[in-house]
PDB file of C-alpha atoms in Angstrom:
ATOM      1  CA  UNK A 228      18.574  -6.213   6.190  1.00  0.00           C
ATOM      2  CA  UNK A 229      17.435  -5.858   2.597  1.00  0.00           C
ATOM      3  CA  UNK A 230      15.109  -8.568   1.417  1.00  0.00           C
ATOM      4  CA  UNK A 231      14.364  -8.802  -2.287  1.00  0.00           C
ATOM      5  CA  UNK A 232      10.785  -9.601  -3.124  1.00  0.00           C
ATOM      6  CA  UNK A 233      11.112 -12.103  -5.884  1.00  0.00           C
ATOM      7  CA  UNK A 234       9.302 -11.920  -9.157  1.00  0.00           C
ATOM      8  CA  UNK A 235      10.428 -15.144 -10.791  1.00  0.00           C
ATOM      9  CA  UNK A 236       9.518 -18.785 -10.547  1.00  0.00           C
ATOM     10  CA  UNK A 237      11.273 -19.003  -7.181  1.00  0.00           C
ATOM     11  CA  UNK A 238       8.436 -16.959  -5.686  1.00  0.00           C
ATOM     12  CA  UNK A 239       5.298 -18.681  -4.428  1.00  0.00           C
ATOM     13  CA  UNK A 240       3.829 -17.739  -7.759  1.00  0.00           C
ATOM     14  CA  UNK A 241       4.216 -15.308 -10.568  1.00  0.00           C
ATOM     15  CA  UNK A 242       0.843 -13.896  -9.565  1.00  0.00           C
ATOM     16  CA  UNK A 243       2.263 -12.487  -6.341  1.00  0.00           C
ATOM     17  CA  UNK A 244       4.787 -10.241  -8.072  1.00  0.00           C
ATOM     18  CA  UNK A 245       2.135  -9.166 -10.567  1.00  0.00           C
ATOM     19  CA  UNK A 246      -0.235  -8.383  -7.711  1.00  0.00           C
ATOM     20  CA  UNK A 247       2.487  -6.374  -5.955  1.00  0.00           C
ATOM     21  CA  UNK A 248       3.265  -4.378  -9.110  1.00  0.00           C
ATOM     22  CA  UNK A 249      -0.397  -3.749  -9.861  1.00  0.00           C
ATOM     23  CA  UNK A 250      -1.216  -2.679  -6.312  1.00  0.00           C
ATOM     24  CA  UNK A 251       1.699  -0.260  -6.228  1.00  0.00           C
ATOM     25  CA  UNK A 252       0.706   1.277  -9.561  1.00  0.00           C
ATOM     26  CA  UNK A 253      -3.033   1.378  -8.828  1.00  0.00           C
ATOM     27  CA  UNK A 254      -2.479   2.939  -5.419  1.00  0.00           C
ATOM     28  CA  UNK A 255      -0.149   5.605  -6.837  1.00  0.00           C
ATOM     29  CA  UNK A 256      -2.647   6.429  -9.573  1.00  0.00           C
ATOM     30  CA  UNK A 257      -5.561   6.489  -7.129  1.00  0.00           C
ATOM     31  CA  UNK A 258      -3.678   9.017  -5.023  1.00  0.00           C
ATOM     32  CA  UNK A 259      -3.085  11.034  -8.203  1.00  0.00           C
ATOM     33  CA  UNK A 260       0.681  10.926  -7.807  1.00  0.00           C
ATOM     34  CA  UNK A 261       3.096  10.828 -10.702  1.00  0.00           C
ATOM     35  CA  UNK A 262       6.093   8.530 -10.703  1.00  0.00           C
ATOM     36  CA  UNK A 263       8.252  11.655 -10.509  1.00  0.00           C
ATOM     37  CA  UNK A 264       6.464  12.867  -7.379  1.00  0.00           C
ATOM     38  CA  UNK A 265       6.873   9.443  -5.774  1.00  0.00           C
ATOM     39  CA  UNK A 266      10.548   9.474  -6.707  1.00  0.00           C
ATOM     40  CA  UNK A 267      11.084  12.899  -5.158  1.00  0.00           C
ATOM     41  CA  UNK A 268       9.291  11.975  -1.936  1.00  0.00           C
ATOM     42  CA  UNK A 269      10.897   8.546  -1.452  1.00  0.00           C
ATOM     43  CA  UNK A 270      14.333   8.928  -3.002  1.00  0.00           C
ATOM     44  CA  UNK A 271      13.670   5.940  -5.267  1.00  0.00           C
ATOM     45  CA  UNK A 272      14.661   6.741  -8.881  1.00  0.00           C
ATOM     46  CA  UNK A 273      11.695   7.335 -11.185  1.00  0.00           C
ATOM     47  CA  UNK A 274      12.971   4.703 -13.600  1.00  0.00           C
ATOM     48  CA  UNK A 275      13.030   2.162 -10.760  1.00  0.00           C
ATOM     49  CA  UNK A 276       9.423   2.995  -9.875  1.00  0.00           C
ATOM     50  CA  UNK A 277       8.428   2.502 -13.508  1.00  0.00           C
ATOM     51  CA  UNK A 278      10.215  -0.844 -13.685  1.00  0.00           C
ATOM     52  CA  UNK A 279       8.738  -2.011 -10.365  1.00  0.00           C
ATOM     53  CA  UNK A 280       5.214  -1.059 -11.430  1.00  0.00           C
ATOM     54  CA  UNK A 281       5.762  -2.788 -14.765  1.00  0.00           C
ATOM     55  CA  UNK A 282       6.940  -5.974 -13.061  1.00  0.00           C
ATOM     56  CA  UNK A 283      10.379  -5.726 -14.681  1.00  0.00           C
ATOM     57  CA  UNK A 284      12.271  -5.124 -11.429  1.00  0.00           C
ATOM     58  CA  UNK A 285      12.188  -6.530  -7.927  1.00  0.00           C
ATOM     59  CA  UNK A 286      11.367  -4.212  -5.071  1.00  0.00           C
ATOM     60  CA  UNK A 287      13.411  -4.532  -1.917  1.00  0.00           C
ATOM     61  CA  UNK A 288      11.881  -4.321   1.530  1.00  0.00           C
ATOM     62  CA  UNK A 289      13.219  -0.821   2.247  1.00  0.00           C
ATOM     63  CA  UNK A 290      11.730   0.524  -0.987  1.00  0.00           C
ATOM     64  CA  UNK A 291       8.403  -1.142  -0.264  1.00  0.00           C
ATOM     65  CA  UNK A 292       8.352   0.353   3.207  1.00  0.00           C
ATOM     66  CA  UNK A 293       8.999   3.846   1.784  1.00  0.00           C
ATOM     67  CA  UNK A 294       6.252   3.413  -0.808  1.00  0.00           C
ATOM     68  CA  UNK A 295       3.773   2.081   1.744  1.00  0.00           C
ATOM     69  CA  UNK A 296       4.441   5.006   4.073  1.00  0.00           C
ATOM     70  CA  UNK A 297       4.019   7.531   1.284  1.00  0.00           C
ATOM     71  CA  UNK A 298       0.798   5.881   0.103  1.00  0.00           C
ATOM     72  CA  UNK A 299      -0.392   5.458   3.711  1.00  0.00           C
ATOM     73  CA  UNK A 300      -1.144   1.776   3.198  1.00  0.00           C
ATOM     74  CA  UNK A 301       0.199  -1.090   5.316  1.00  0.00           C
ATOM     75  CA  UNK A 302       3.009  -3.121   3.759  1.00  0.00           C
ATOM     76  CA  UNK A 303       0.849  -6.236   4.200  1.00  0.00           C
ATOM     77  CA  UNK A 304      -1.644  -4.889   1.661  1.00  0.00           C
ATOM     78  CA  UNK A 305       0.998  -4.896  -1.079  1.00  0.00           C
ATOM     79  CA  UNK A 306       2.356  -8.295  -0.045  1.00  0.00           C
ATOM     80  CA  UNK A 307      -1.077  -9.937  -0.017  1.00  0.00           C
ATOM     81  CA  UNK A 308      -0.491 -10.981   3.612  1.00  0.00           C
ATOM     82  CA  UNK A 309      -3.696  -9.460   4.951  1.00  0.00           C
ATOM     83  CA  UNK A 310      -6.409 -10.823   2.700  1.00  0.00           C
ATOM     84  CA  UNK A 311      -9.159  -9.193   4.751  1.00  0.00           C
ATOM     85  CA  UNK A 312      -7.569  -5.802   4.061  1.00  0.00           C
ATOM     86  CA  UNK A 313      -7.950  -6.148   0.305  1.00  0.00           C
ATOM     87  CA  UNK A 314     -11.666  -5.454   0.165  1.00  0.00           C
ATOM     88  CA  UNK A 315     -11.703  -4.205   3.752  1.00  0.00           C
ATOM     89  CA  UNK A 316     -15.123  -5.826   4.029  1.00  0.00           C
ATOM     90  CA  UNK A 317     -15.031  -5.783   7.824  1.00  0.00           C
ATOM     91  CA  UNK A 318     -14.816  -1.986   7.773  1.00  0.00           C
ATOM     92  CA  UNK A 319     -16.955  -1.294   4.720  1.00  0.00           C
ATOM     93  CA  UNK A 320     -19.787  -3.800   5.032  1.00  0.00           C
ATOM     94  CA  UNK A 321     -22.356  -1.224   6.100  1.00  0.00           C
ATOM     95  CA  UNK A 322     -21.217   1.513   3.730  1.00  0.00           C
ATOM     96  CA  UNK A 323     -23.438   0.611   0.739  1.00  0.00           C
ATOM     97  CA  UNK A 324     -26.542   0.748   2.953  1.00  0.00           C
ATOM     98  CA  UNK A 325     -25.517   4.137   4.295  1.00  0.00           C
ATOM     99  CA  UNK A 326     -24.985   5.713   0.889  1.00  0.00           C
ATOM    100  CA  UNK A 327     -27.756   3.843  -0.941  1.00  0.00           C
ATOM    101  CA  UNK A 328     -30.176   6.684  -0.295  1.00  0.00           C
ATOM    102  CA  UNK A 329     -27.893   9.126  -2.095  1.00  0.00           C
ATOM    103  CA  UNK A 330     -28.817   7.740  -5.554  1.00  0.00           C
ATOM    104  CA  UNK A 331     -25.191   7.434  -6.607  1.00  0.00           C
ATOM    105  CA  UNK A 332     -24.284   6.078  -9.990  1.00  0.00           C
ATOM    106  CA  UNK A 333     -22.217   2.891 -10.102  1.00  0.00           C
ATOM    107  CA  UNK A 334     -18.959   4.732 -10.824  1.00  0.00           C
ATOM    108  CA  UNK A 335     -19.624   7.196  -7.993  1.00  0.00           C
ATOM    109  CA  UNK A 336     -20.340   4.295  -5.625  1.00  0.00           C
ATOM    110  CA  UNK A 337     -17.084   2.659  -6.714  1.00  0.00           C
ATOM    111  CA  UNK A 338     -15.192   5.866  -5.919  1.00  0.00           C
ATOM    112  CA  UNK A 339     -16.809   6.070  -2.467  1.00  0.00           C
ATOM    113  CA  UNK A 340     -15.814   2.458  -1.807  1.00  0.00           C
ATOM    114  CA  UNK A 341     -12.250   3.094  -3.019  1.00  0.00           C
ATOM    115  CA  UNK A 342     -11.951   6.106  -0.753  1.00  0.00           C
ATOM    116  CA  UNK A 343     -13.309   4.177   2.210  1.00  0.00           C
ATOM    117  CA  UNK A 344     -10.759   1.449   1.491  1.00  0.00           C
ATOM    118  CA  UNK A 345      -8.034   4.108   1.341  1.00  0.00           C
ATOM    119  CA  UNK A 346      -9.102   5.378   4.766  1.00  0.00           C
ATOM    120  CA  UNK A 347      -8.974   1.850   6.182  1.00  0.00           C
ATOM    121  CA  UNK A 348      -5.526   1.240   4.685  1.00  0.00           C
ATOM    122  CA  UNK A 349      -4.345   4.598   5.988  1.00  0.00           C
ATOM    123  CA  UNK A 350      -5.451   3.650   9.490  1.00  0.00           C
ATOM    124  CA  UNK A 351      -3.626   0.315   9.229  1.00  0.00           C
ATOM    125  CA  UNK A 352      -0.501   2.042   7.903  1.00  0.00           C
ATOM    126  CA  UNK A 353      -0.541   4.486  10.811  1.00  0.00           C
ATOM    127  CA  UNK A 354      -0.831   1.578  13.256  1.00  0.00           C
ATOM    128  CA  UNK A 355       2.047  -0.206  11.497  1.00  0.00           C
ATOM    129  CA  UNK A 356       4.226   2.930  11.665  1.00  0.00           C
ATOM    130  CA  UNK A 357       3.450   3.362  15.368  1.00  0.00           C
ATOM    131  CA  UNK A 358       4.520  -0.244  16.043  1.00  0.00           C
ATOM    132  CA  UNK A 359       7.763   0.383  14.126  1.00  0.00           C
ATOM    133  CA  UNK A 360       8.446   3.539  16.143  1.00  0.00           C
ATOM    134  CA  UNK A 361       7.769   1.713  19.425  1.00  0.00           C
ATOM    135  CA  UNK A 362      10.124  -1.091  18.365  1.00  0.00           C
ATOM    136  CA  UNK A 363      12.854   1.432  17.463  1.00  0.00           C
ATOM    137  CA  UNK A 364      12.530   3.162  20.832  1.00  0.00           C
ATOM    138  CA  UNK A 365      12.834  -0.165  22.642  1.00  0.00           C
ATOM    139  CA  UNK A 366      15.836  -1.178  20.549  1.00  0.00           C
ATOM    140  CA  UNK A 367      17.489   2.184  21.223  1.00  0.00           C
ATOM    141  CA  UNK A 368      17.040   1.614  24.953  1.00  0.00           C
ATOM    142  CA  UNK A 369      18.433  -1.900  24.588  1.00  0.00           C
ATOM    143  CA  UNK A 370      15.168  -3.518  25.643  1.00  0.00           C
ATOM    144  CA  UNK A 371      13.770  -6.553  23.814  1.00  0.00           C
ATOM    145  CA  UNK A 372      10.842  -5.732  21.538  1.00  0.00           C
TER     146      UNK A 372
END
């Protein structure tokens, strides 16, 4: 089933589609991927990626799943469903104390925090993919998931 993620007034708010577009773009840029590379690895046309990131096009659920897998982030992060995952405070709370003795500049500290958040999102994405695989195996066997 393809579900369009709305970007108009029919959505819960215009902010949600903007957040989705911004998170997709920021994550791609953080991973140092070009739109062309994303296109080649997901099969989504480069122009579609540009329009999605610019908020000029809706992203369907299959596209979002492909992007999330490539970026190694859980789908919930892009959909704003897991608010705790945004700052990943539960996983990163002790990090500043651990690196405080390294005399990092603010920008360096921000990069460490971004990378730690990436690792947390990657872990969540792996867990999400494993659940999907388990569900597919059960469905293939005809068992309820």
